[in-house]
Amino acid sequence: TLYDLAGRLNVTVLELASINNIADPAVIREGQELLVPAPGAVASRGERGACEMLHWDTVNRIFKVGSVATVIDVGTGLSFRVRRRGGSLHADVEPYTQEDTAIMKRIYGGSWSWDRRPIIVRVGGRGIAASMNGMPHGGQSLGNNNFKGHFCLHFAGSKLHNSRKPCSLHQKCVREAAGI
């Protein structure tokens, strides 16, 4: 059952149902393939001390253009890699491979969205509290990743390009990822 699996993975039934887009957690079919969070990702997500809450000015020096990082979604525990393509007020990134794009799309329930999500970004041996949106837009530098454009990663104190001000929704997600 989903209940048994959740207990073995140390997650809630609702988390497993959400990851797999299951409306009624009591109803799963024999042989149904289920997504499960990456090992170790769930135990640290959203807990105080699980990652650092660094200001964008510091992150910008650590996560340089061209660097590859791992994004761990706080809500699902799923992870994928990204490559930074630019951004001066926040990080503009692209999924690194087609597989990374597929995982990101699963996190968003199969459809791209501007919704913000709390995440942890692993780069340079550090875990950093952050937020992402899930909508391809603007330019791209990677051509074979099934993602037409880039998406945005926000950190403490980062800003939107259009207003040059912090986005309250992204900042709320950053705090959630940090366990604050």
Tab-separated table of C-alpha atoms in Angstrom:
chain	number	residue	atom	x	y	z
A	1	THR	CA	0.000	0.000	0.000
A	2	LEU	CA	0.987	3.613	-0.291
A	3	TYR	CA	0.861	3.731	3.520
A	4	ASP	CA	3.410	0.897	3.854
A	5	LEU	CA	5.704	2.432	1.243
A	6	ALA	CA	5.547	5.852	2.909
A	7	GLY	CA	6.549	4.294	6.228
A	8	ARG	CA	9.555	2.538	4.685
A	9	LEU	CA	10.685	5.750	2.957
A	10	ASN	CA	10.059	7.972	6.000
A	11	VAL	CA	7.694	10.274	4.068
A	12	THR	CA	3.987	10.945	4.383
A	13	VAL	CA	1.298	9.248	2.343
A	14	LEU	CA	0.254	12.678	1.073
A	15	GLU	CA	3.810	13.355	-0.159
A	16	LEU	CA	3.841	10.085	-2.126
A	17	ALA	CA	0.369	10.776	-3.492
A	18	SER	CA	1.444	14.284	-4.542
A	19	ILE	CA	4.626	13.066	-6.255
A	20	ASN	CA	2.581	10.559	-8.251
A	21	ASN	CA	-0.490	12.742	-8.922
A	22	ILE	CA	-2.730	10.288	-7.055
A	23	ALA	CA	-6.047	11.849	-6.013
A	24	ASP	CA	-7.073	9.034	-3.629
A	25	PRO	CA	-4.090	7.563	-1.727
A	26	ALA	CA	-6.171	4.489	-0.863
A	27	VAL	CA	-6.400	3.537	-4.547
A	28	ILE	CA	-3.314	2.215	-6.291
A	29	ARG	CA	-3.179	-0.612	-8.817
A	30	GLU	CA	-1.043	-3.732	-8.703
A	31	GLY	CA	1.909	-3.206	-11.053
A	32	GLN	CA	1.473	0.592	-11.043
A	33	GLU	CA	4.860	2.319	-11.286
A	34	LEU	CA	5.384	4.922	-8.589
A	35	LEU	CA	7.918	7.711	-8.266
A	36	VAL	CA	9.734	7.770	-4.930
A	37	PRO	CA	11.942	10.527	-3.514
A	38	ALA	CA	15.699	10.222	-4.007
A	39	PRO	CA	17.399	8.448	-1.064
A	40	GLY	CA	18.535	10.959	1.527
A	41	ALA	CA	16.737	13.881	-0.081
A	42	VAL	CA	13.626	13.656	2.067
A	43	ALA	CA	15.392	13.443	5.407
A	44	SER	CA	17.030	16.861	5.014
A	45	ARG	CA	14.449	18.917	3.177
A	46	GLY	CA	12.996	21.924	4.906
A	47	GLU	CA	14.691	21.130	8.223
A	48	ARG	CA	16.576	23.832	10.071
A	49	GLY	CA	20.288	23.372	9.417
A	50	ALA	CA	19.790	21.077	6.405
A	51	CYS	CA	21.108	23.815	4.127
A	52	GLU	CA	22.498	27.318	4.269
A	53	MET	CA	20.503	30.453	3.636
A	54	LEU	CA	23.026	32.562	1.731
A	55	HIS	CA	22.472	36.007	0.266
A	56	TRP	CA	22.395	36.226	-3.529
A	57	ASP	CA	25.658	38.229	-3.601
A	58	THR	CA	27.451	35.250	-2.014
A	59	VAL	CA	25.647	32.630	-4.130
A	60	ASN	CA	26.523	34.567	-7.290
A	61	ARG	CA	30.230	34.094	-6.448
A	62	ILE	CA	29.811	30.365	-5.635
A	63	PHE	CA	27.432	29.344	-8.442
A	64	LYS	CA	29.220	30.804	-11.459
A	65	VAL	CA	27.924	30.956	-15.043
A	66	GLY	CA	28.637	27.593	-16.697
A	67	SER	CA	28.558	25.679	-13.388
A	68	VAL	CA	26.410	22.589	-12.937
A	69	ALA	CA	24.383	22.154	-9.729
A	70	THR	CA	21.815	19.727	-8.355
A	71	VAL	CA	18.329	20.987	-7.491
A	72	ILE	CA	16.397	19.068	-4.800
A	73	ASP	CA	12.683	19.855	-4.690
A	74	VAL	CA	11.557	20.248	-1.070
A	75	GLY	CA	7.997	19.080	-1.790
A	76	THR	CA	8.825	15.827	-3.559
A	77	GLY	CA	12.463	15.080	-2.745
A	78	LEU	CA	13.107	14.576	-6.466
A	79	SER	CA	16.374	15.971	-7.794
A	80	PHE	CA	17.798	16.998	-11.161
A	81	ARG	CA	20.821	18.861	-12.516
A	82	VAL	CA	20.937	22.370	-13.932
A	83	ARG	CA	23.556	24.479	-15.690
A	84	ARG	CA	23.731	28.201	-14.997
A	85	ARG	CA	23.529	30.248	-18.194
A	86	GLY	CA	23.469	33.758	-16.714
A	87	GLY	CA	21.472	36.182	-14.614
A	88	SER	CA	22.719	39.103	-12.555
A	89	LEU	CA	19.795	39.545	-10.138
A	90	HIS	CA	19.120	35.796	-9.752
A	91	ALA	CA	20.378	32.646	-11.497
A	92	ASP	CA	19.040	31.818	-14.960
A	93	VAL	CA	19.469	28.051	-15.409
A	94	GLU	CA	18.557	25.194	-17.744
A	95	PRO	CA	17.990	21.498	-17.051
A	96	TYR	CA	21.289	19.838	-17.961
A	97	THR	CA	19.942	16.855	-19.953
A	98	GLN	CA	16.653	15.541	-21.353
A	99	GLU	CA	16.409	13.280	-18.290
A	100	ASP	CA	16.798	16.280	-15.980
A	101	THR	CA	14.020	18.087	-17.889
A	102	ALA	CA	11.747	15.032	-17.486
A	103	ILE	CA	12.322	14.977	-13.716
A	104	MET	CA	11.642	18.706	-13.454
A	105	LYS	CA	8.406	18.290	-15.416
A	106	ARG	CA	7.345	15.464	-13.037
A	107	ILE	CA	7.911	17.820	-10.097
A	108	TYR	CA	5.435	20.220	-11.719
A	109	GLY	CA	2.839	17.495	-12.279
A	110	GLY	CA	3.499	17.181	-16.017
A	111	SER	CA	2.872	20.845	-16.980
A	112	TRP	CA	5.151	23.867	-16.916
A	113	SER	CA	4.150	26.541	-14.421
A	114	TRP	CA	5.194	29.907	-13.006
A	115	ASP	CA	4.434	28.520	-9.525
A	116	ARG	CA	7.310	28.945	-7.090
A	117	ARG	CA	8.690	25.899	-5.249
A	118	PRO	CA	11.131	25.683	-2.324
A	119	ILE	CA	14.326	23.873	-3.306
A	120	ILE	CA	17.832	23.144	-2.102
A	121	VAL	CA	20.634	23.826	-4.581
A	122	ARG	CA	23.745	21.688	-4.144
A	123	VAL	CA	26.823	23.365	-5.631
A	124	GLY	CA	30.466	23.408	-4.621
A	125	GLY	CA	29.839	20.960	-1.776
A	126	ARG	CA	27.180	23.200	-0.227
A	127	GLY	CA	23.411	22.999	0.115
A	128	ILE	CA	21.776	26.399	-0.349
A	129	ALA	CA	18.123	27.319	0.304
A	130	ALA	CA	16.441	28.569	-2.864
A	131	SER	CA	13.256	28.834	-4.897
A	132	MET	CA	12.448	28.033	-8.521
A	133	ASN	CA	9.713	28.611	-11.032
A	134	GLY	CA	8.907	25.962	-13.618
A	135	MET	CA	8.308	27.881	-16.818
A	136	PRO	CA	10.641	27.821	-19.823
A	137	HIS	CA	11.183	31.376	-21.048
A	138	GLY	CA	13.806	33.590	-22.654
A	139	GLY	CA	17.041	32.384	-24.193
A	140	GLN	CA	18.819	29.088	-23.897
A	141	SER	CA	22.346	27.801	-24.351
A	142	LEU	CA	21.818	24.030	-24.166
A	143	GLY	CA	20.185	22.598	-27.255
A	144	ASN	CA	19.548	18.927	-26.523
A	145	ASN	CA	17.634	19.041	-23.237
A	146	ASN	CA	13.976	19.265	-24.410
A	147	PHE	CA	13.610	22.617	-22.635
A	148	LYS	CA	12.916	25.674	-24.766
A	149	GLY	CA	14.481	28.481	-22.784
A	150	HIS	CA	15.659	28.782	-19.190
A	151	PHE	CA	14.030	29.107	-15.772
A	152	CYS	CA	14.916	31.075	-12.660
A	153	LEU	CA	16.491	30.160	-9.327
A	154	HIS	CA	16.095	32.698	-6.536
A	155	PHE	CA	18.060	32.932	-3.305
A	156	ALA	CA	17.845	35.176	-0.229
A	157	GLY	CA	17.877	38.768	-1.435
A	158	SER	CA	17.738	37.988	-5.148
A	159	LYS	CA	15.516	40.137	-7.371
A	160	LEU	CA	13.254	39.915	-10.403
A	161	HIS	CA	14.638	41.265	-13.671
A	162	ASN	CA	11.569	43.356	-14.520
A	163	SER	CA	11.047	45.189	-11.211
A	164	ARG	CA	14.580	44.848	-9.796
A	165	LYS	CA	12.895	44.019	-6.461
A	166	PRO	CA	12.747	40.787	-4.440
A	167	CYS	CA	9.738	38.563	-5.143
A	168	SER	CA	7.867	37.873	-1.903
A	169	LEU	CA	6.734	34.428	-3.143
A	170	HIS	CA	10.288	33.348	-4.022
A	171	GLN	CA	11.588	34.695	-0.699
A	172	LYS	CA	8.898	32.762	1.197
A	173	CYS	CA	10.015	29.565	-0.588
A	174	VAL	CA	13.682	30.280	0.248
A	175	ARG	CA	12.765	30.555	3.938
A	176	GLU	CA	10.727	27.339	3.735
A	177	ALA	CA	13.664	25.483	2.149
A	178	ALA	CA	15.892	26.747	4.997
A	179	GLY	CA	13.395	25.553	7.593
A	180	ILE	CA	12.637	29.074	8.794
